[in-house]
mmCIF file of C-alpha atoms and ligand atoms in Angstrom:
data_model
loop_
_atom_site.group_PDB
_atom_site.id
_atom_site.type_symbol
_atom_site.label_atom_id
_atom_site.label_comp_id
_atom_site.label_asym_id
_atom_site.label_seq_id
_atom_site.Cartn_x
_atom_site.Cartn_y
_atom_site.Cartn_z
ATOM 1 C CA MET T 29 -0.009 -0.463 0.147
ATOM 2 C CA LYS T 30 1.834 3.027 -1.267
ATOM 3 C CA ILE T 31 1.304 6.595 0.035
ATOM 4 C CA THR T 32 0.107 8.754 -2.408
ATOM 5 C CA ASN T 33 -0.564 12.235 -0.832
ATOM 6 C CA ALA T 34 -0.526 13.823 2.552
ATOM 7 C CA THR T 35 -1.663 17.271 3.278
ATOM 8 C CA VAL T 36 -1.390 19.642 6.444
ATOM 9 C CA ILE T 37 -5.006 21.031 7.856
ATOM 10 C CA VAL T 38 -4.765 24.022 9.937
ATOM 11 C CA THR T 39 -7.869 24.869 11.663
ATOM 12 C CA CYS T 40 -9.135 27.049 14.510
ATOM 13 C CA PRO T 41 -12.489 26.184 16.121
ATOM 14 C CA GLY T 42 -11.875 27.961 19.049
ATOM 15 C CA ARG T 43 -8.389 27.283 19.217
ATOM 16 C CA ASN T 44 -5.633 26.337 16.552
ATOM 17 C CA PHE T 45 -5.306 22.623 15.941
ATOM 18 C CA VAL T 46 -2.786 20.830 13.161
ATOM 19 C CA THR T 47 -3.846 17.624 11.331
ATOM 20 C CA LEU T 48 -1.848 15.528 9.189
ATOM 21 C CA LYS T 49 -3.527 13.544 6.670
ATOM 22 C CA ILE T 50 -2.087 10.543 4.467
ATOM 23 C CA GLU T 51 -3.823 8.919 1.536
ATOM 24 C CA THR T 52 -2.919 5.587 -0.076
ATOM 25 C CA ASP T 53 -3.211 4.051 -3.459
ATOM 26 C CA GLU T 54 -5.712 1.479 -2.020
ATOM 27 C CA GLY T 55 -8.132 4.110 -0.929
ATOM 28 C CA LEU T 56 -7.262 4.240 2.684
ATOM 29 C CA THR T 57 -6.545 7.496 4.540
ATOM 30 C CA GLY T 58 -5.185 8.126 8.109
ATOM 31 C CA ILE T 59 -5.086 11.225 10.355
ATOM 32 C CA GLY T 60 -2.597 12.369 13.235
ATOM 33 C CA ASP T 61 -2.806 15.207 15.704
ATOM 34 C CA ALA T 62 0.548 17.608 15.064
ATOM 35 C CA THR T 63 -0.804 20.350 17.312
ATOM 36 C CA LEU T 64 2.194 22.278 19.540
ATOM 37 C CA ASN T 65 0.106 24.780 21.372
ATOM 38 C CA GLY T 66 1.508 28.599 20.627
ATOM 39 C CA ARG T 67 4.310 26.661 17.617
ATOM 40 C CA GLU T 68 1.747 25.245 15.405
ATOM 41 C CA LEU T 69 2.620 26.975 12.213
ATOM 42 C CA SER T 70 6.368 25.610 12.991
ATOM 43 C CA VAL T 71 5.227 21.852 12.938
ATOM 44 C CA ALA T 72 2.949 22.473 9.998
ATOM 45 C CA SER T 73 5.755 23.506 8.050
ATOM 46 C CA TYR T 74 8.181 20.866 9.200
ATOM 47 C CA LEU T 75 5.439 18.452 7.778
ATOM 48 C CA THR T 76 4.675 20.343 4.745
ATOM 49 C CA ASP T 77 8.399 21.192 3.626
ATOM 50 C CA HIS T 78 10.358 18.500 4.964
ATOM 51 C CA CYS T 79 8.399 15.429 5.725
ATOM 52 C CA ILE T 80 5.614 15.094 3.227
ATOM 53 C CA PRO T 81 8.183 15.222 0.012
ATOM 54 C CA ASN T 82 9.732 12.187 1.985
ATOM 55 C CA LEU T 83 6.633 10.436 2.492
ATOM 56 C CA ILE T 84 5.243 10.031 -1.399
ATOM 57 C CA GLY T 85 6.190 6.689 -2.535
ATOM 58 C CA LYS T 86 6.801 4.981 0.624
ATOM 59 C CA ASP T 87 4.640 1.840 1.786
ATOM 60 C CA ALA T 88 2.310 2.956 4.267
ATOM 61 C CA GLY T 89 2.586 -0.305 6.079
ATOM 62 C CA ARG T 90 6.343 0.296 7.091
ATOM 63 C CA ILE T 91 5.308 2.263 10.116
ATOM 64 C CA GLU T 92 8.474 1.483 12.117
ATOM 65 C CA ASP T 93 10.817 1.949 9.239
ATOM 66 C CA ILE T 94 9.220 5.357 8.483
ATOM 67 C CA TRP T 95 9.750 6.442 12.160
ATOM 68 C CA GLN T 96 13.537 5.554 11.882
ATOM 69 C CA PHE T 97 13.860 7.238 8.581
ATOM 70 C CA PHE T 98 12.239 10.538 9.881
ATOM 71 C CA TYR T 99 14.058 10.177 13.226
ATOM 72 C CA ARG T 100 17.548 9.390 12.215
ATOM 73 C CA GLY T 101 17.210 11.008 8.677
ATOM 74 C CA CYS T 102 16.352 14.506 10.137
ATOM 75 C CA TYR T 103 20.051 14.672 11.789
ATOM 76 C CA TRP T 104 19.045 17.354 14.499
ATOM 77 C CA ARG T 105 17.242 14.646 16.502
ATOM 78 C CA ARG T 106 14.647 15.138 18.850
ATOM 79 C CA GLY T 107 12.557 18.291 20.119
ATOM 80 C CA PRO T 108 8.942 19.207 20.212
ATOM 81 C CA VAL T 109 8.454 20.320 16.798
ATOM 82 C CA THR T 110 10.416 17.275 15.073
ATOM 83 C CA MET T 111 8.936 14.779 17.399
ATOM 84 C CA SER T 112 5.308 16.320 16.940
ATOM 85 C CA ALA T 113 5.616 16.109 13.176
ATOM 86 C CA ILE T 114 7.051 12.366 13.655
ATOM 87 C CA ALA T 115 4.232 11.698 15.933
ATOM 88 C CA ALA T 116 1.414 12.678 13.507
ATOM 89 C CA ILE T 117 2.904 10.616 10.590
ATOM 90 C CA ASP T 118 2.946 7.607 13.130
ATOM 91 C CA THR T 119 -0.372 8.152 14.380
ATOM 92 C CA ALA T 120 -1.903 8.499 10.746
ATOM 93 C CA LEU T 121 0.126 5.265 9.677
ATOM 94 C CA TRP T 122 -1.323 3.218 12.645
ATOM 95 C CA ASP T 123 -4.847 4.668 11.965
ATOM 96 C CA ILE T 124 -4.358 3.112 8.334
ATOM 97 C CA LYS T 125 -2.889 -0.096 9.354
ATOM 98 C CA ALA T 126 -5.826 -0.664 11.766
ATOM 99 C CA LYS T 127 -8.430 0.292 9.118
ATOM 100 C CA ALA T 128 -6.572 -1.988 6.592
ATOM 101 C CA ALA T 129 -7.107 -4.692 9.181
ATOM 102 C CA ASN T 130 -10.241 -3.863 9.858
ATOM 103 C CA MET T 131 -10.090 -3.675 13.742
ATOM 104 C CA PRO T 132 -9.951 -0.777 16.450
ATOM 105 C CA LEU T 133 -6.264 0.136 17.167
ATOM 106 C CA TYR T 134 -6.261 -0.932 20.516
ATOM 107 C CA GLN T 135 -6.668 -4.635 19.043
ATOM 108 C CA LEU T 136 -3.600 -4.378 16.677
ATOM 109 C CA LEU T 137 -1.531 -3.159 19.848
ATOM 110 C CA GLY T 138 -2.553 -6.402 21.772
ATOM 111 C CA GLY T 139 -5.964 -6.118 22.818
ATOM 112 C CA ARG T 140 -7.629 -4.875 25.683
ATOM 113 C CA SER T 141 -5.880 -4.820 29.182
ATOM 114 C CA ARG T 142 -9.033 -2.936 30.591
ATOM 115 C CA ASP T 143 -12.563 -1.908 29.639
ATOM 116 C CA GLY T 144 -12.464 1.829 30.342
ATOM 117 C CA VAL T 145 -9.849 4.246 31.074
ATOM 118 C CA MET T 146 -9.813 6.308 34.170
ATOM 119 C CA VAL T 147 -9.892 9.857 33.332
ATOM 120 C CA TYR T 148 -9.152 13.010 35.479
ATOM 121 C CA GLY T 149 -11.036 16.620 34.579
ATOM 122 C CA HIS T 150 -9.741 20.057 35.665
ATOM 123 C CA ALA T 151 -11.564 21.725 38.308
ATOM 124 C CA ASN T 152 -10.579 25.282 38.891
ATOM 125 C CA GLY T 153 -11.606 28.507 40.776
ATOM 126 C CA THR T 154 -10.679 32.242 41.676
ATOM 127 C CA ASP T 155 -10.266 30.917 45.347
ATOM 128 C CA ILE T 156 -10.814 28.114 47.606
ATOM 129 C CA ASP T 157 -14.601 28.152 47.899
ATOM 130 C CA ASP T 158 -14.937 28.407 44.164
ATOM 131 C CA THR T 159 -12.789 25.446 43.511
ATOM 132 C CA VAL T 160 -14.533 23.263 45.879
ATOM 133 C CA GLU T 161 -17.400 24.153 43.888
ATOM 134 C CA ALA T 162 -16.019 23.243 40.585
ATOM 135 C CA VAL T 163 -14.406 19.988 42.339
ATOM 136 C CA LEU T 164 -17.831 18.883 43.694
ATOM 137 C CA LYS T 165 -19.442 19.976 40.082
ATOM 138 C CA TYR T 166 -16.668 17.313 38.513
ATOM 139 C CA LYS T 167 -17.782 14.600 41.176
ATOM 140 C CA GLU T 168 -21.553 15.078 40.327
ATOM 141 C CA MET T 169 -20.573 14.513 36.766
ATOM 142 C CA GLY T 170 -18.959 11.125 37.700
ATOM 143 C CA TYR T 171 -15.350 11.699 37.908
ATOM 144 C CA ARG T 172 -13.480 9.433 40.054
ATOM 145 C CA ALA T 173 -10.124 11.554 39.390
ATOM 146 C CA ILE T 174 -10.102 15.489 39.580
ATOM 147 C CA ARG T 175 -7.454 17.984 39.273
ATOM 148 C CA ALA T 176 -7.851 21.025 41.453
ATOM 149 C CA GLN T 177 -6.137 24.475 40.656
ATOM 150 C CA SER T 178 -7.145 27.904 42.232
ATOM 151 C CA GLY T 179 -6.088 31.603 42.323
ATOM 152 C CA VAL T 180 -3.656 32.450 44.987
ATOM 153 C CA PRO T 181 -4.438 35.432 47.506
ATOM 154 C CA GLY T 182 -2.496 38.460 46.526
ATOM 155 C CA LEU T 183 -2.064 37.199 42.701
ATOM 156 C CA LYS T 184 -3.853 38.746 40.161
ATOM 157 C CA SER T 185 -3.822 35.573 37.701
ATOM 158 C CA THR T 186 -2.030 32.097 37.760
ATOM 159 C CA TYR T 187 -1.835 28.938 36.252
ATOM 160 C CA GLY T 188 -4.874 26.656 35.839
ATOM 161 C CA VAL T 189 -7.551 28.998 36.448
ATOM 162 C CA SER T 190 -9.630 30.064 33.543
ATOM 163 C CA LYS T 191 -12.911 32.236 33.130
ATOM 164 C CA ASP T 192 -15.054 29.100 32.265
ATOM 165 C CA THR T 193 -14.618 26.381 34.828
ATOM 166 C CA MET T 194 -15.336 23.926 31.968
ATOM 167 C CA PHE T 195 -12.950 24.581 29.480
ATOM 168 C CA TYR T 196 -9.178 26.083 29.960
ATOM 169 C CA GLU T 197 -7.151 27.293 27.037
ATOM 170 C CA PRO T 198 -3.956 29.148 28.208
ATOM 171 C CA ALA T 199 -3.081 30.266 24.896
ATOM 172 C CA ASP T 200 -5.159 33.507 25.208
ATOM 173 C CA ALA T 201 -3.586 36.069 23.223
ATOM 174 C CA ALA T 202 -1.603 36.435 19.979
ATOM 175 C CA LEU T 203 1.472 37.713 22.181
ATOM 176 C CA PRO T 204 1.898 36.024 25.545
ATOM 177 C CA SER T 205 -0.096 37.546 28.242
ATOM 178 C CA GLU T 206 1.925 37.961 31.638
ATOM 179 C CA ASN T 207 1.057 36.063 34.636
ATOM 180 C CA GLU T 208 2.619 36.710 37.890
ATOM 181 C CA TRP T 209 3.679 34.310 40.525
ATOM 182 C CA ASP T 210 4.868 34.684 44.381
ATOM 183 C CA THR T 211 6.036 31.366 45.687
ATOM 184 C CA VAL T 212 5.616 32.256 49.444
ATOM 185 C CA LYS T 213 1.768 33.128 48.879
ATOM 186 C CA TYR T 214 1.542 29.715 46.839
ATOM 187 C CA LEU T 215 3.038 27.719 49.557
ATOM 188 C CA ASN T 216 0.949 28.998 52.177
ATOM 189 C CA HIS T 217 -2.174 28.681 50.149
ATOM 190 C CA ALA T 218 -1.659 25.074 48.469
ATOM 191 C CA PRO T 219 -2.456 23.051 51.603
ATOM 192 C CA LYS T 220 -5.347 25.193 52.831
ATOM 193 C CA LEU T 221 -6.905 24.485 49.278
ATOM 194 C CA PHE T 222 -6.510 20.768 49.706
ATOM 195 C CA GLU T 223 -7.518 20.632 53.175
ATOM 196 C CA LYS T 224 -10.799 22.021 51.998
ATOM 197 C CA VAL T 225 -10.986 19.963 49.084
ATOM 198 C CA ARG T 226 -10.367 16.645 50.435
ATOM 199 C CA ASP T 227 -12.765 17.602 53.366
ATOM 200 C CA ALA T 228 -15.470 18.434 50.698
ATOM 201 C CA VAL T 229 -15.148 15.049 48.301
ATOM 202 C CA GLY T 230 -14.293 12.790 51.129
ATOM 203 C CA PRO T 231 -11.628 9.870 51.040
ATOM 204 C CA ASP T 232 -12.316 8.100 47.624
ATOM 205 C CA ILE T 233 -11.910 10.946 44.818
ATOM 206 C CA HIS T 234 -8.367 10.810 43.338
ATOM 207 C CA LEU T 235 -7.343 14.415 43.927
ATOM 208 C CA LEU T 236 -4.280 15.757 41.413
ATOM 209 C CA HIS T 237 -2.412 18.849 41.225
ATOM 210 C CA ASP T 238 -0.350 21.038 38.900
ATOM 211 C CA ILE T 239 2.469 22.780 39.826
ATOM 212 C CA HIS T 240 3.543 23.728 36.430
ATOM 213 C CA HIS T 241 7.156 23.930 36.747
ATOM 214 C CA ARG T 242 7.378 26.754 39.424
ATOM 215 C CA LEU T 243 9.214 25.529 42.491
ATOM 216 C CA THR T 244 12.798 24.776 43.395
ATOM 217 C CA PRO T 245 13.583 21.361 44.533
ATOM 218 C CA LEU T 246 13.566 22.491 48.198
ATOM 219 C CA GLU T 247 10.142 24.178 47.971
ATOM 220 C CA ALA T 248 8.632 20.965 46.035
ATOM 221 C CA GLY T 249 9.603 18.934 49.097
ATOM 222 C CA GLN T 250 8.196 21.284 51.637
ATOM 223 C CA LEU T 251 4.929 21.571 49.620
ATOM 224 C CA GLY T 252 4.836 17.661 48.690
ATOM 225 C CA ARG T 253 5.158 17.065 52.577
ATOM 226 C CA SER T 254 2.626 19.563 53.249
ATOM 227 C CA LEU T 255 0.230 17.923 51.209
ATOM 228 C CA GLU T 256 0.709 14.203 52.588
ATOM 229 C CA PRO T 257 -2.330 14.440 54.980
ATOM 230 C CA PHE T 258 -4.523 15.100 51.916
ATOM 231 C CA LYS T 259 -3.329 12.041 49.960
ATOM 232 C CA LEU T 260 -3.070 13.058 46.330
ATOM 233 C CA PHE T 261 -2.979 11.224 43.437
ATOM 234 C CA TRP T 262 -0.007 13.085 42.262
ATOM 235 C CA MET T 263 1.617 16.765 42.035
ATOM 236 C CA GLU T 264 2.627 17.418 38.535
ATOM 237 C CA ASP T 265 5.715 19.273 37.253
ATOM 238 C CA PRO T 266 6.875 20.333 40.872
ATOM 239 C CA THR T 267 10.150 21.776 39.081
ATOM 240 C CA PRO T 268 11.725 22.212 35.926
ATOM 241 C CA ALA T 269 12.845 18.657 34.811
ATOM 242 C CA GLU T 270 15.908 19.654 32.764
ATOM 243 C CA ASN T 271 17.837 18.911 36.015
ATOM 244 C CA GLN T 272 16.735 15.544 36.765
ATOM 245 C CA GLU T 273 18.865 14.968 39.518
ATOM 246 C CA ALA T 274 16.712 17.517 41.597
ATOM 247 C CA LEU T 275 14.042 15.033 41.773
ATOM 248 C CA LYS T 276 16.521 13.140 44.220
ATOM 249 C CA LEU T 277 16.109 15.952 46.553
ATOM 250 C CA ILE T 278 12.119 16.210 46.269
ATOM 251 C CA ARG T 279 12.302 12.442 46.787
ATOM 252 C CA GLN T 280 13.893 12.806 50.294
ATOM 253 C CA TYR T 281 11.214 14.890 51.777
ATOM 254 C CA THR T 282 7.963 13.669 50.731
ATOM 255 C CA THR T 283 6.103 10.645 49.465
ATOM 256 C CA THR T 284 3.579 12.505 47.483
ATOM 257 C CA PRO T 285 3.489 10.823 44.296
ATOM 258 C CA ILE T 286 5.185 12.912 41.560
ATOM 259 C CA ALA T 287 4.116 12.892 37.466
ATOM 260 C CA ILE T 288 6.308 14.615 34.876
ATOM 261 C CA GLY T 289 6.522 14.375 31.053
ATOM 262 C CA GLU T 290 4.091 16.367 29.712
ATOM 263 C CA ILE T 291 6.809 18.678 27.985
ATOM 264 C CA PHE T 292 8.875 15.711 26.915
ATOM 265 C CA ASN T 293 9.374 14.298 23.448
ATOM 266 C CA THR T 294 11.503 11.179 23.453
ATOM 267 C CA ILE T 295 12.331 8.103 25.877
ATOM 268 C CA TRP T 296 15.903 10.057 26.353
ATOM 269 C CA ASP T 297 13.948 12.643 28.437
ATOM 270 C CA CYS T 298 12.351 10.158 30.470
ATOM 271 C CA LYS T 299 15.266 7.684 30.600
ATOM 272 C CA ASP T 300 16.800 8.695 34.286
ATOM 273 C CA LEU T 301 13.535 9.847 35.979
ATOM 274 C CA ILE T 302 12.101 6.305 35.110
ATOM 275 C CA GLN T 303 15.463 4.076 36.066
ATOM 276 C CA ASN T 304 16.041 5.893 39.298
ATOM 277 C CA GLN T 305 12.369 5.546 40.071
ATOM 278 C CA LEU T 306 12.151 9.765 40.807
ATOM 279 C CA ILE T 307 8.832 9.650 39.524
ATOM 280 C CA ASP T 308 5.479 7.753 39.614
ATOM 281 C CA TYR T 309 3.723 8.616 36.630
ATOM 282 C CA ILE T 310 5.018 9.399 32.892
ATOM 283 C CA ARG T 311 3.234 12.046 31.263
ATOM 284 C CA THR T 312 4.301 11.859 27.828
ATOM 285 C CA THR T 313 1.567 11.892 24.917
ATOM 286 C CA VAL T 314 0.943 10.330 21.534
ATOM 287 C CA VAL T 315 1.245 13.964 19.813
ATOM 288 C CA HIS T 316 4.308 15.125 21.582
ATOM 289 C CA ALA T 317 6.520 12.045 22.209
ATOM 290 C CA GLY T 318 6.835 10.366 18.444
ATOM 291 C CA GLY T 319 3.290 9.083 18.229
ATOM 292 C CA ILE T 320 2.017 5.432 19.113
ATOM 293 C CA THR T 321 5.522 3.889 17.998
ATOM 294 C CA HIS T 322 7.596 5.693 20.578
ATOM 295 C CA LEU T 323 4.929 5.984 23.223
ATOM 296 C CA ARG T 324 5.124 1.960 23.491
ATOM 297 C CA ARG T 325 8.706 2.174 24.136
ATOM 298 C CA ILE T 326 8.532 4.885 26.893
ATOM 299 C CA ALA T 327 5.777 3.077 28.589
ATOM 300 C CA ASP T 328 7.749 -0.407 28.381
ATOM 301 C CA LEU T 329 10.834 1.178 29.630
ATOM 302 C CA ALA T 330 8.743 2.583 32.667
ATOM 303 C CA ALA T 331 6.756 -0.915 33.378
ATOM 304 C CA LEU T 332 10.231 -2.361 34.421
ATOM 305 C CA TYR T 333 10.334 0.464 37.196
ATOM 306 C CA GLN T 334 6.761 0.260 38.322
ATOM 307 C CA VAL T 335 6.429 3.631 36.915
ATOM 308 C CA ARG T 336 2.936 4.144 35.108
ATOM 309 C CA THR T 337 1.291 6.336 32.385
ATOM 310 C CA GLY T 338 -0.891 9.429 32.880
ATOM 311 C CA SER T 339 -0.558 10.839 29.498
ATOM 312 C CA HIS T 340 -1.217 14.775 29.016
ATOM 313 C CA GLY T 341 -4.779 15.524 27.690
ATOM 314 C CA ALA T 342 -5.504 19.256 27.656
ATOM 315 C CA THR T 343 -7.695 21.105 25.199
ATOM 316 C CA ASP T 344 -4.716 21.890 23.110
ATOM 317 C CA LEU T 345 -3.980 18.381 22.065
ATOM 318 C CA SER T 346 -6.910 17.468 19.511
ATOM 319 C CA PRO T 347 -9.506 14.753 19.525
ATOM 320 C CA VAL T 348 -7.442 12.996 17.068
ATOM 321 C CA CYS T 349 -4.490 12.744 19.649
ATOM 322 C CA MET T 350 -7.082 11.721 22.283
ATOM 323 C CA GLY T 351 -8.553 9.068 20.281
ATOM 324 C CA ALA T 352 -5.051 7.722 19.211
ATOM 325 C CA ALA T 353 -4.227 8.020 23.159
ATOM 326 C CA LEU T 354 -7.388 5.986 24.429
ATOM 327 C CA HIS T 355 -6.352 2.965 21.979
ATOM 328 C CA PHE T 356 -3.461 3.442 23.752
ATOM 329 C CA ASP T 357 -4.726 3.308 27.055
ATOM 330 C CA THR T 358 -7.035 0.759 26.512
ATOM 331 C CA TRP T 359 -3.768 -1.494 25.578
ATOM 332 C CA VAL T 360 -0.989 -0.537 28.009
ATOM 333 C CA PRO T 361 -0.548 -2.873 30.906
ATOM 334 C CA ASN T 362 1.055 -0.165 33.276
ATOM 335 C CA PHE T 363 -1.829 2.184 32.704
ATOM 336 C CA GLY T 364 -2.173 4.963 35.354
ATOM 337 C CA ILE T 365 -4.543 7.471 34.292
ATOM 338 C CA GLN T 366 -5.550 9.757 31.302
ATOM 339 C CA GLU T 367 -5.921 13.259 31.822
ATOM 340 C CA TYR T 368 -9.311 14.479 29.855
ATOM 341 C CA MET T 369 -10.227 18.164 29.319
ATOM 342 C CA HIS T 370 -13.552 18.256 27.408
ATOM 343 C CA HIS T 371 -13.270 19.957 23.992
ATOM 344 C CA THR T 372 -15.620 22.630 22.903
ATOM 345 C CA GLU T 373 -19.019 21.411 20.726
ATOM 346 C CA GLU T 374 -16.956 23.565 17.874
ATOM 347 C CA THR T 375 -14.013 21.487 18.074
ATOM 348 C CA ASP T 376 -16.071 18.243 18.209
ATOM 349 C CA ALA T 377 -17.599 19.234 14.948
ATOM 350 C CA VAL T 378 -14.461 19.339 13.269
ATOM 351 C CA PHE T 379 -13.058 16.140 14.724
ATOM 352 C CA PRO T 380 -15.986 13.493 15.066
ATOM 353 C CA HIS T 381 -15.049 10.556 17.002
ATOM 354 C CA ASP T 382 -16.255 7.269 18.555
ATOM 355 C CA TYR T 383 -15.083 7.520 21.891
ATOM 356 C CA THR T 384 -17.558 7.837 25.113
ATOM 357 C CA PHE T 385 -17.378 9.362 28.600
ATOM 358 C CA LYS T 386 -19.189 7.687 31.338
ATOM 359 C CA ASP T 387 -18.757 7.791 35.169
ATOM 360 C CA GLY T 388 -15.425 8.912 35.274
ATOM 361 C CA PHE T 389 -13.990 6.553 32.425
ATOM 362 C CA LEU T 390 -13.449 7.224 28.715
ATOM 363 C CA TYR T 391 -14.176 4.328 26.068
ATOM 364 C CA ALA T 392 -12.474 3.729 23.000
ATOM 365 C CA GLY T 393 -14.978 2.738 20.116
ATOM 366 C CA GLU T 394 -14.932 -0.103 17.729
ATOM 367 C CA THR T 395 -14.429 1.672 14.775
ATOM 368 C CA PRO T 396 -11.312 0.430 12.495
ATOM 369 C CA GLY T 397 -8.701 2.817 13.342
ATOM 370 C CA HIS T 398 -8.362 5.181 16.276
ATOM 371 C CA GLY T 399 -11.924 6.328 15.790
ATOM 372 C CA VAL T 400 -11.451 10.123 14.856
ATOM 373 C CA THR T 401 -12.036 11.824 11.571
ATOM 374 C CA ILE T 402 -11.741 15.333 10.359
ATOM 375 C CA ASP T 403 -14.614 17.395 8.402
ATOM 376 C CA GLU T 404 -12.301 19.303 6.091
ATOM 377 C CA GLU T 405 -14.960 21.449 4.828
ATOM 378 C CA LEU T 406 -16.058 22.445 8.471
ATOM 379 C CA ALA T 407 -12.060 22.708 9.119
ATOM 380 C CA ALA T 408 -11.644 25.315 6.464
ATOM 381 C CA LYS T 409 -14.200 27.555 7.881
ATOM 382 C CA TYR T 410 -12.034 28.455 11.041
ATOM 383 C CA PRO T 411 -8.783 29.916 9.794
ATOM 384 C CA TYR T 412 -5.454 29.970 11.846
ATOM 385 C CA LYS T 413 -5.596 32.528 14.437
ATOM 386 C CA PRO T 414 -2.480 33.663 16.240
ATOM 387 C CA ALA T 415 -2.075 32.337 19.715
ATOM 388 C CA GLN T 416 0.455 32.125 21.958
ATOM 389 C CA LEU T 417 1.069 30.447 25.710
ATOM 390 C CA PRO T 418 1.488 33.180 28.490
ATOM 391 C CA VAL T 419 4.860 33.922 30.050
ATOM 392 C CA ASN T 420 5.396 34.401 34.009
ATOM 393 C CA ARG T 421 7.224 36.813 36.174
ATOM 394 C CA LEU T 422 7.698 36.638 39.804
ATOM 395 C CA THR T 423 6.222 40.015 41.394
ATOM 396 C CA ASP T 424 9.793 41.822 41.297
ATOM 397 C CA GLY T 425 9.487 41.295 37.760
ATOM 398 C CA THR T 426 12.021 38.276 37.220
ATOM 399 C CA MET T 427 11.386 36.159 34.122
ATOM 400 C CA TRP T 428 9.844 32.894 35.912
ATOM 401 C CA ASN T 429 8.518 29.541 34.921
ATOM 402 C CA TRP T 430 4.948 29.364 33.220
HETATM 403 O O1 CS2 Z 176 -1.143 19.537 32.579
HETATM 404 C C1 CS2 Z 176 -1.915 20.201 31.937
HETATM 405 O O2 CS2 Z 176 -2.957 19.793 31.438
HETATM 406 C C2 CS2 Z 176 -1.299 21.485 31.543
HETATM 407 O O3 CS2 Z 176 0.124 21.574 31.919
HETATM 408 C C3 CS2 Z 176 -1.569 22.115 30.251
HETATM 409 O O4 CS2 Z 176 -3.059 22.764 30.624
HETATM 410 C C4 CS2 Z 176 -0.403 22.856 29.722
HETATM 411 O O5 CS2 Z 176 -0.273 24.239 30.434
HETATM 412 C C5 CS2 Z 176 -0.851 23.245 28.210
HETATM 413 O O6 CS2 Z 176 -1.337 21.915 27.684
HETATM 414 C C6 CS2 Z 176 -0.048 23.952 27.800
HETATM 415 O O7 CS2 Z 176 -0.165 24.279 26.221
HETATM 416 MG MG1 MG Z 177 0.568 19.673 33.144
#
């Protein structure tokens, strides 16, 4: 089965998405998500100008060989743009192969390891009471796992708090909006938030929290220890993970589980954290970590060290990524949890899909492939709209981690 054509579709149904569509001489097509929030056009160009000319004429069934061609062949290996482009190609080819085999993708990966995929939602609020109310709303919706993020008293903005409690889109302006940060205020506030949230939801709901790269290792150790009474499912991105040694310091101070990896894009980024058991969940995703082919390798390495998957699933990862991720999550033996932020109705209309949500679990469909398509006519009605992620400064103006 030869690849006869490949096109990049950029659409903006409320936010920008980049989708690669691959066509074959047997009439089968496949799609893959290539969205990199705030840098969408870089991946679109990488695919159009550097990958697609190399795809035409290749055997669509040679998924591994094509992955190796684009990984080794680009010379400048790794990085979010390269690996998101490779991910889109890989996902589209797995979609085609599953369609050719006339089976849902999870069957091709090795069959079900579970019926449903436990997901967590994003509850957020401007203050503690607001956030508790949002968490209870998610509990009523049937979620078993809920992430809680709230405004910090004294700070006019912070990560994870949106105007709309159901949807969260951080890329809110053509040029970066500025958030502000004060670690002392945050460290005083976070334990009070989780004391109230845990008290409100009871002991059986999994609670998660995203620190979003903002603490030093020692501060992260302090925070983890202060949250231990509230038994979090995980604290996420406690400190920038370029310095992976730093996690050893955090581990000395706290048993609060740690999740890292949504900004990682190859197994090389994850290796030391996994092998030294410095994390409990690896957050790598289909769209940013080289697709299904590479994510399987990361999950298999993690399984050796009892590290479980906890893939990123924010709204800036398209339903195409979510669909492929669900088939992966349905198969992967060391599954932990899947992030799931509802897309808007506008987005869902552009990306019809067969996955369903019920009582805190997502269920991959039985359609051959990953079960997601793109309505190209509708997609064309939403032209690209420049948008970038915010930046973050300490209250004295120092540039900080967003
Ligand atoms: O865990 C998460 O969902 C966050 O870290 C994301 O919302 C992240 O900020 C965005 O995906 C960035 O585009
Ligand atoms: Mg995160």
